PDB file of C-alpha atoms in Angstrom:
ATOM      1  CA  GLN A 195      38.750  -8.414 -80.861  1.00 88.00           C
ATOM      2  CA  LEU A 196      36.787  -9.909 -77.988  1.00 91.00           C
ATOM      3  CA  GLN A 197      33.757 -11.958 -78.962  1.00 94.00           C
ATOM      4  CA  LEU A 198      31.294 -14.018 -76.950  1.00 96.00           C
ATOM      5  CA  GLN A 199      29.118 -16.762 -78.444  1.00 96.00           C
ATOM      6  CA  GLU A 200      26.305 -18.593 -76.680  1.00 97.00           C
ATOM      7  CA  SER A 201      25.498 -22.223 -77.484  1.00 97.00           C
ATOM      8  CA  GLY A 202      23.085 -24.843 -76.192  1.00 96.00           C
ATOM      9  CA  PRO A 203      19.675 -26.431 -76.758  1.00 96.00           C
ATOM     10  CA  GLY A 204      16.937 -24.183 -78.058  1.00 96.00           C
ATOM     11  CA  LEU A 205      14.201 -26.261 -76.419  1.00 98.00           C
ATOM     12  CA  VAL A 206      14.019 -27.537 -72.861  1.00 98.00           C
ATOM     13  CA  LYS A 207      11.197 -29.471 -71.188  1.00 98.00           C
ATOM     14  CA  PRO A 208       9.480 -28.117 -68.070  1.00 97.00           C
ATOM     15  CA  SER A 209      11.097 -29.201 -64.773  1.00 97.00           C
ATOM     16  CA  GLU A 210      14.381 -30.006 -66.551  1.00 97.00           C
ATOM     17  CA  THR A 211      17.671 -28.097 -66.420  1.00 97.00           C
ATOM     18  CA  LEU A 212      18.601 -25.437 -68.953  1.00 97.00           C
ATOM     19  CA  SER A 213      22.303 -25.535 -69.828  1.00 98.00           C
ATOM     20  CA  LEU A 214      24.141 -22.967 -71.937  1.00 98.00           C
ATOM     21  CA  THR A 215      27.790 -22.315 -72.699  1.00 98.00           C
ATOM     22  CA  CYS A 216      29.493 -19.067 -73.660  1.00 98.00           C
ATOM     23  CA  SER A 217      32.694 -19.342 -75.684  1.00 97.00           C
ATOM     24  CA  VAL A 218      35.056 -16.403 -75.363  1.00 96.00           C
ATOM     25  CA  SER A 219      37.529 -15.509 -78.114  1.00 95.00           C
ATOM     26  CA  GLY A 220      40.013 -12.675 -78.319  1.00 93.00           C
ATOM     27  CA  ALA A 221      40.719 -12.514 -74.589  1.00 91.00           C
ATOM     28  CA  SER A 222      41.451 -14.803 -71.683  1.00 92.00           C
ATOM     29  CA  ILE A 223      38.638 -15.674 -69.340  1.00 93.00           C
ATOM     30  CA  SER A 224      41.182 -15.851 -66.530  1.00 91.00           C
ATOM     31  CA  SER A 225      41.523 -12.077 -66.409  1.00 86.00           C
ATOM     32  CA  SER A 226      41.470 -10.851 -62.825  1.00 85.00           C
ATOM     33  CA  SER A 227      39.832  -7.607 -63.954  1.00 88.00           C
ATOM     34  CA  HIS A 228      36.605  -9.095 -65.248  1.00 93.00           C
ATOM     35  CA  TYR A 229      33.550 -11.085 -64.283  1.00 93.00           C
ATOM     36  CA  TRP A 230      31.545 -13.153 -66.783  1.00 95.00           C
ATOM     37  CA  GLY A 231      27.786 -13.227 -66.615  1.00 96.00           C
ATOM     38  CA  TRP A 232      24.373 -14.066 -68.004  1.00 97.00           C
ATOM     39  CA  ILE A 233      21.335 -11.883 -68.718  1.00 97.00           C
ATOM     40  CA  ARG A 234      18.003 -12.921 -70.173  1.00 96.00           C
ATOM     41  CA  GLN A 235      15.152 -11.220 -71.984  1.00 94.00           C
ATOM     42  CA  PRO A 236      11.728 -12.881 -72.308  1.00 94.00           C
ATOM     43  CA  PRO A 237      10.103 -12.249 -75.701  1.00 92.00           C
ATOM     44  CA  GLY A 238       8.871  -8.669 -75.909  1.00 88.00           C
ATOM     45  CA  LYS A 239       9.961  -7.897 -72.348  1.00 90.00           C
ATOM     46  CA  GLY A 240      12.811  -6.272 -70.467  1.00 90.00           C
ATOM     47  CA  LEU A 241      16.203  -7.468 -69.307  1.00 93.00           C
ATOM     48  CA  GLU A 242      17.005  -9.493 -66.188  1.00 94.00           C
ATOM     49  CA  CYS A 243      20.438 -10.264 -64.823  1.00 95.00           C
ATOM     50  CA  ILE A 244      20.888 -13.935 -63.848  1.00 95.00           C
ATOM     51  CA  GLY A 245      24.353 -13.961 -62.347  1.00 93.00           C
ATOM     52  CA  SER A 246      28.069 -13.755 -62.897  1.00 93.00           C
ATOM     53  CA  VAL A 247      31.311 -15.431 -61.895  1.00 91.00           C
ATOM     54  CA  HIS A 248      34.970 -14.491 -61.565  1.00 88.00           C
ATOM     55  CA  TYR A 249      37.693 -16.786 -62.867  1.00 83.00           C
ATOM     56  CA  SER A 250      38.650 -17.444 -59.242  1.00 82.00           C
ATOM     57  CA  GLY A 251      35.217 -18.972 -58.790  1.00 78.00           C
ATOM     58  CA  ILE A 252      33.604 -16.142 -56.838  1.00 77.00           C
ATOM     59  CA  PRO A 253      29.915 -16.052 -57.833  1.00 77.00           C
ATOM     60  CA  TYR A 254      27.441 -13.205 -57.829  1.00 81.00           C
ATOM     61  CA  ASP A 255      23.950 -14.540 -58.434  1.00 81.00           C
ATOM     62  CA  SER A 256      20.474 -13.087 -58.715  1.00 83.00           C
ATOM     63  CA  PRO A 257      18.724 -13.026 -55.324  1.00 80.00           C
ATOM     64  CA  SER A 258      15.516 -14.239 -56.969  1.00 82.00           C
ATOM     65  CA  LEU A 259      17.081 -17.059 -59.031  1.00 85.00           C
ATOM     66  CA  LYS A 260      19.889 -18.016 -56.693  1.00 85.00           C
ATOM     67  CA  SER A 261      18.415 -21.380 -55.652  1.00 89.00           C
ATOM     68  CA  ARG A 262      18.179 -22.541 -59.286  1.00 93.00           C
ATOM     69  CA  VAL A 263      21.318 -21.008 -60.828  1.00 94.00           C
ATOM     70  CA  ALA A 264      24.850 -22.271 -61.165  1.00 93.00           C
ATOM     71  CA  ILE A 265      27.476 -20.468 -63.226  1.00 93.00           C
ATOM     72  CA  SER A 266      30.852 -22.078 -63.739  1.00 92.00           C
ATOM     73  CA  ILE A 267      34.099 -21.310 -65.523  1.00 94.00           C
ATOM     74  CA  ASP A 268      36.155 -23.634 -67.739  1.00 93.00           C
ATOM     75  CA  MET A 269      39.532 -21.977 -68.121  1.00 91.00           C
ATOM     76  CA  SER A 270      40.997 -24.781 -70.216  1.00 93.00           C
ATOM     77  CA  ASN A 271      38.429 -24.084 -72.953  1.00 95.00           C
ATOM     78  CA  ASN A 272      38.082 -20.333 -72.297  1.00 95.00           C
ATOM     79  CA  GLN A 273      34.356 -20.586 -71.702  1.00 96.00           C
ATOM     80  CA  PHE A 274      31.766 -20.321 -68.965  1.00 96.00           C
ATOM     81  CA  SER A 275      28.441 -21.991 -68.470  1.00 96.00           C
ATOM     82  CA  LEU A 276      24.968 -21.463 -67.061  1.00 96.00           C
ATOM     83  CA  SER A 277      22.739 -24.084 -65.466  1.00 96.00           C
ATOM     84  CA  LEU A 278      19.171 -23.171 -64.522  1.00 96.00           C
ATOM     85  CA  SER A 279      17.226 -25.963 -62.868  1.00 96.00           C
ATOM     86  CA  SER A 280      13.502 -26.733 -62.615  1.00 96.00           C
ATOM     87  CA  VAL A 281      12.575 -24.550 -65.552  1.00 97.00           C
ATOM     88  CA  THR A 282       9.050 -23.432 -66.391  1.00 97.00           C
ATOM     89  CA  ALA A 283       7.519 -21.548 -69.306  1.00 96.00           C
ATOM     90  CA  ALA A 284       8.457 -18.326 -67.504  1.00 95.00           C
ATOM     91  CA  ASP A 285      12.109 -19.130 -68.207  1.00 97.00           C
ATOM     92  CA  THR A 286      11.541 -18.861 -71.962  1.00 98.00           C
ATOM     93  CA  ALA A 287      13.820 -16.033 -73.089  1.00 97.00           C
ATOM     94  CA  VAL A 288      16.757 -14.926 -75.157  1.00 96.00           C
ATOM     95  CA  TYR A 289      19.803 -15.641 -73.036  1.00 97.00           C
ATOM     96  CA  TYR A 290      22.851 -13.413 -73.408  1.00 97.00           C
ATOM     97  CA  CYS A 291      26.322 -13.991 -72.071  1.00 97.00           C
ATOM     98  CA  ALA A 292      28.427 -10.946 -71.310  1.00 97.00           C
ATOM     99  CA  ARG A 293      31.650  -9.617 -69.864  1.00 96.00           C
ATOM    100  CA  LEU A 294      31.700  -7.335 -66.834  1.00 95.00           C
ATOM    101  CA  SER A 295      34.407  -4.738 -66.348  1.00 94.00           C
ATOM    102  CA  TYR A 296      35.401  -2.848 -63.206  1.00 91.00           C
ATOM    103  CA  SER A 297      35.013   0.841 -62.526  1.00 90.00           C
ATOM    104  CA  SER A 298      34.544   2.961 -59.425  1.00 84.00           C
ATOM    105  CA  GLY A 299      34.109   0.027 -57.094  1.00 87.00           C
ATOM    106  CA  ARG A 300      31.554  -1.865 -59.153  1.00 91.00           C
ATOM    107  CA  TYR A 301      31.319  -4.132 -62.192  1.00 93.00           C
ATOM    108  CA  TYR A 302      29.180  -3.267 -65.200  1.00 95.00           C
ATOM    109  CA  PHE A 303      28.271  -5.199 -68.355  1.00 96.00           C
ATOM    110  CA  ASP A 304      30.370  -3.883 -71.227  1.00 95.00           C
ATOM    111  CA  LEU A 305      30.305  -6.501 -73.964  1.00 95.00           C
ATOM    112  CA  TRP A 306      27.508  -8.908 -74.860  1.00 96.00           C
ATOM    113  CA  GLY A 307      27.116 -11.988 -77.014  1.00 95.00           C
ATOM    114  CA  ARG A 308      24.449 -12.075 -79.716  1.00 94.00           C
ATOM    115  CA  GLY A 309      22.070 -14.125 -77.583  1.00 96.00           C
ATOM    116  CA  THR A 310      20.304 -17.452 -77.999  1.00 97.00           C
ATOM    117  CA  LEU A 311      16.591 -18.174 -77.681  1.00 97.00           C
ATOM    118  CA  VAL A 312      15.630 -20.931 -75.266  1.00 98.00           C
ATOM    119  CA  SER A 313      12.042 -22.085 -75.172  1.00 98.00           C
ATOM    120  CA  VAL A 314      10.592 -24.157 -72.354  1.00 98.00           C
ATOM    121  CA  SER A 315       7.873 -26.463 -73.621  1.00 96.00           C
ATOM    122  CA  SER A 316       6.844 -30.096 -73.520  1.00 95.00           C
TER     123      SER A 316
ATOM    124  CA  GLU B   8      15.459  -4.425 -55.043  1.00 92.00           C
ATOM    125  CA  ILE B   9      16.228  -1.096 -56.665  1.00 95.00           C
ATOM    126  CA  VAL B  10      13.539  -0.249 -59.210  1.00 97.00           C
ATOM    127  CA  MET B  11      14.532   1.723 -62.304  1.00 98.00           C
ATOM    128  CA  THR B  12      11.849   3.763 -64.048  1.00 98.00           C
ATOM    129  CA  GLN B  13      12.391   5.199 -67.510  1.00 98.00           C
ATOM    130  CA  SER B  14      10.404   7.958 -69.182  1.00 95.00           C
ATOM    131  CA  PRO B  15       8.868   8.363 -71.585  1.00 96.00           C
ATOM    132  CA  ALA B  16       8.020   4.850 -72.772  1.00 97.00           C
ATOM    133  CA  THR B  17       8.106   6.081 -76.362  1.00 97.00           C
ATOM    134  CA  LEU B  18       9.767   9.225 -77.692  1.00 97.00           C
ATOM    135  CA  SER B  19       9.146  10.547 -81.215  1.00 97.00           C
ATOM    136  CA  VAL B  20      11.874  12.821 -82.559  1.00 96.00           C
ATOM    137  CA  SER B  21      12.877  13.966 -86.034  1.00 96.00           C
ATOM    138  CA  PRO B  22      16.317  13.131 -87.451  1.00 96.00           C
ATOM    139  CA  GLY B  23      18.799  15.874 -86.708  1.00 96.00           C
ATOM    140  CA  GLU B  24      17.011  16.923 -83.518  1.00 97.00           C
ATOM    141  CA  ARG B  25      17.987  16.266 -79.894  1.00 97.00           C
ATOM    142  CA  ALA B  26      16.522  13.454 -77.793  1.00 97.00           C
ATOM    143  CA  THR B  27      16.450  13.459 -73.989  1.00 98.00           C
ATOM    144  CA  LEU B  28      15.685  10.220 -72.133  1.00 98.00           C
ATOM    145  CA  SER B  29      15.164  10.003 -68.380  1.00 98.00           C
ATOM    146  CA  CYS B  30      15.821   7.317 -65.819  1.00 98.00           C
ATOM    147  CA  ARG B  31      14.937   7.369 -62.118  1.00 98.00           C
ATOM    148  CA  ALA B  32      16.127   5.003 -59.400  1.00 98.00           C
ATOM    149  CA  SER B  33      13.983   4.091 -56.392  1.00 98.00           C
ATOM    150  CA  GLN B  34      16.986   4.813 -54.145  1.00 98.00           C
ATOM    151  CA  SER B  35      20.401   6.311 -54.687  1.00 98.00           C
ATOM    152  CA  VAL B  36      22.714   4.377 -56.980  1.00 97.00           C
ATOM    153  CA  TYR B  37      25.355   7.111 -56.806  1.00 96.00           C
ATOM    154  CA  SER B  38      26.982   7.095 -60.254  1.00 96.00           C
ATOM    155  CA  ASN B  39      26.700   3.354 -60.824  1.00 97.00           C
ATOM    156  CA  LEU B  40      24.469   3.663 -63.854  1.00 97.00           C
ATOM    157  CA  ALA B  41      24.806   2.490 -67.459  1.00 98.00           C
ATOM    158  CA  TRP B  42      22.858   3.131 -70.654  1.00 98.00           C
ATOM    159  CA  TYR B  43      22.418   0.568 -73.424  1.00 98.00           C
ATOM    160  CA  GLN B  44      21.054   0.736 -76.958  1.00 97.00           C
ATOM    161  CA  GLN B  45      19.215  -2.242 -78.422  1.00 93.00           C
ATOM    162  CA  ASN B  46      18.164  -2.673 -82.030  1.00 92.00           C
ATOM    163  CA  PRO B  47      15.628  -5.382 -83.019  1.00 87.00           C
ATOM    164  CA  GLY B  48      17.110  -8.851 -82.933  1.00 85.00           C
ATOM    165  CA  GLN B  49      20.428  -7.617 -81.566  1.00 88.00           C
ATOM    166  CA  ALA B  50      22.171  -7.631 -78.229  1.00 88.00           C
ATOM    167  CA  PRO B  51      22.253  -4.460 -76.160  1.00 91.00           C
ATOM    168  CA  ARG B  52      25.279  -2.246 -76.770  1.00 96.00           C
ATOM    169  CA  LEU B  53      26.887  -0.302 -73.937  1.00 98.00           C
ATOM    170  CA  LEU B  54      26.773   3.455 -74.532  1.00 98.00           C
ATOM    171  CA  ILE B  55      27.514   5.056 -71.157  1.00 98.00           C
ATOM    172  CA  TYR B  56      28.818   3.775 -67.802  1.00 97.00           C
ATOM    173  CA  ASP B  57      29.454   5.500 -64.497  1.00 97.00           C
ATOM    174  CA  ALA B  58      26.520   7.759 -65.477  1.00 97.00           C
ATOM    175  CA  SER B  59      28.541   9.957 -67.831  1.00 98.00           C
ATOM    176  CA  THR B  60      31.507   8.052 -69.320  1.00 97.00           C
ATOM    177  CA  ARG B  61      31.139   7.093 -72.963  1.00 98.00           C
ATOM    178  CA  ALA B  62      32.095   3.520 -73.779  1.00 97.00           C
ATOM    179  CA  THR B  63      34.802   2.806 -76.325  1.00 95.00           C
ATOM    180  CA  GLY B  64      33.755   3.716 -79.866  1.00 95.00           C
ATOM    181  CA  ILE B  65      30.559   5.544 -78.885  1.00 97.00           C
ATOM    182  CA  PRO B  66      30.051   8.806 -80.822  1.00 97.00           C
ATOM    183  CA  ALA B  67      30.283  12.101 -78.983  1.00 97.00           C
ATOM    184  CA  ARG B  68      26.623  12.909 -79.732  1.00 97.00           C
ATOM    185  CA  PHE B  69      25.719  10.508 -76.894  1.00 98.00           C
ATOM    186  CA  SER B  70      26.091  11.992 -73.416  1.00 98.00           C
ATOM    187  CA  GLY B  71      24.963  10.966 -69.961  1.00 98.00           C
ATOM    188  CA  SER B  72      24.413  12.993 -66.821  1.00 98.00           C
ATOM    189  CA  GLY B  73      23.043  12.739 -63.318  1.00 98.00           C
ATOM    190  CA  SER B  74      23.795  11.013 -60.043  1.00 97.00           C
ATOM    191  CA  GLY B  75      21.906   9.649 -57.087  1.00 97.00           C
ATOM    192  CA  THR B  76      18.396   8.906 -58.346  1.00 98.00           C
ATOM    193  CA  GLU B  77      17.964  11.041 -61.472  1.00 98.00           C
ATOM    194  CA  PHE B  78      19.756  10.389 -64.754  1.00 98.00           C
ATOM    195  CA  THR B  79      19.542  11.591 -68.330  1.00 98.00           C
ATOM    196  CA  LEU B  80      20.772  10.285 -71.668  1.00 98.00           C
ATOM    197  CA  THR B  81      21.001  12.947 -74.360  1.00 98.00           C
ATOM    198  CA  ILE B  82      21.479  12.232 -78.026  1.00 97.00           C
ATOM    199  CA  ALA B  83      22.369  15.349 -79.960  1.00 95.00           C
ATOM    200  CA  SER B  84      21.468  15.541 -83.637  1.00 93.00           C
ATOM    201  CA  LEU B  85      19.786  12.140 -84.119  1.00 96.00           C
ATOM    202  CA  GLN B  86      21.050   9.893 -86.888  1.00 96.00           C
ATOM    203  CA  SER B  87      18.964   7.179 -88.564  1.00 94.00           C
ATOM    204  CA  GLU B  88      20.864   4.428 -86.733  1.00 94.00           C
ATOM    205  CA  ASP B  89      19.972   5.946 -83.345  1.00 96.00           C
ATOM    206  CA  PHE B  90      16.303   4.971 -83.521  1.00 96.00           C
ATOM    207  CA  ALA B  91      16.213   1.996 -81.172  1.00 97.00           C
ATOM    208  CA  VAL B  92      15.264   1.002 -77.634  1.00 96.00           C
ATOM    209  CA  TYR B  93      17.350   2.420 -74.789  1.00 98.00           C
ATOM    210  CA  TYR B  94      17.732   0.872 -71.348  1.00 97.00           C
ATOM    211  CA  CYS B  95      19.233   2.249 -68.185  1.00 98.00           C
ATOM    212  CA  GLN B  96      20.720  -0.141 -65.633  1.00 97.00           C
ATOM    213  CA  GLN B  97      21.982   0.350 -62.103  1.00 97.00           C
ATOM    214  CA  TYR B  98      24.908  -1.726 -60.836  1.00 96.00           C
ATOM    215  CA  TYR B  99      25.203  -0.280 -57.340  1.00 95.00           C
ATOM    216  CA  ASP B 100      23.189  -3.041 -55.647  1.00 92.00           C
ATOM    217  CA  TRP B 101      22.877  -6.135 -57.843  1.00 91.00           C
ATOM    218  CA  TYR B 102      21.768  -5.247 -61.398  1.00 94.00           C
ATOM    219  CA  THR B 103      18.368  -3.965 -62.422  1.00 95.00           C
ATOM    220  CA  PHE B 104      17.208  -2.470 -65.690  1.00 96.00           C
ATOM    221  CA  GLY B 105      14.589   0.077 -66.584  1.00 97.00           C
ATOM    222  CA  GLN B 106      11.733  -1.039 -68.796  1.00 96.00           C
ATOM    223  CA  GLY B 107      13.180   0.821 -71.783  1.00 96.00           C
ATOM    224  CA  THR B 108      12.413   3.883 -73.905  1.00 97.00           C
ATOM    225  CA  ARG B 109      11.612   3.335 -77.563  1.00 97.00           C
ATOM    226  CA  LEU B 110      13.032   6.151 -79.680  1.00 97.00           C
ATOM    227  CA  GLU B 111      11.113   6.387 -82.930  1.00 96.00           C
ATOM    228  CA  ILE B 112      11.228   8.587 -85.993  1.00 93.00           C
ATOM    229  CA  LYS B 113       8.771  11.442 -85.961  1.00 91.00           C
TER     230      LYS B 113
END
């Protein structure tokens, strides 16, 4: 059974870089049929997609966050990672990792991790 | 950016009754639309993709319809575990979510 688990610091200082890792179990991250991505949800607010990456390295990042986001894949450890630079309090959110599957010419999010809260504060 | 608008913001329905949730896109997303259910403190769960295809393991009481800019999620005969927040999401052009509909017990 496929499972995704986020890990990383729960507190990051303003202007620093937020770094999270998603460990995938029950399936190989090197599947050609899937992308792997990140979504966030500020407390009490809606959902925002951050970006995704294919095992081949092809990225698909948020137009609004693109300059601050880097998503990478580590096939040897079956995990992928998120880096978000120059963070501010507005980046405080629950961060989810997720798998994307293909259908009808597009990829959609079909399985999510449980999420991890990251707070940005000095 | 494609804006997704859900209505109503809150829907009060009695257990055993039918719930109808709406989602509108600011431009056509064809059938590239998904519905998610989120319970407090939990990750969203995929219910429907491609506007009308139920995800694996989703009960038949959940159904989706629509295409283009107008979409509907219908939950027939509400069960206690169905009272949650529901989000629609388009994946035609990047990914954007609606603001959510809270389904509460009447």
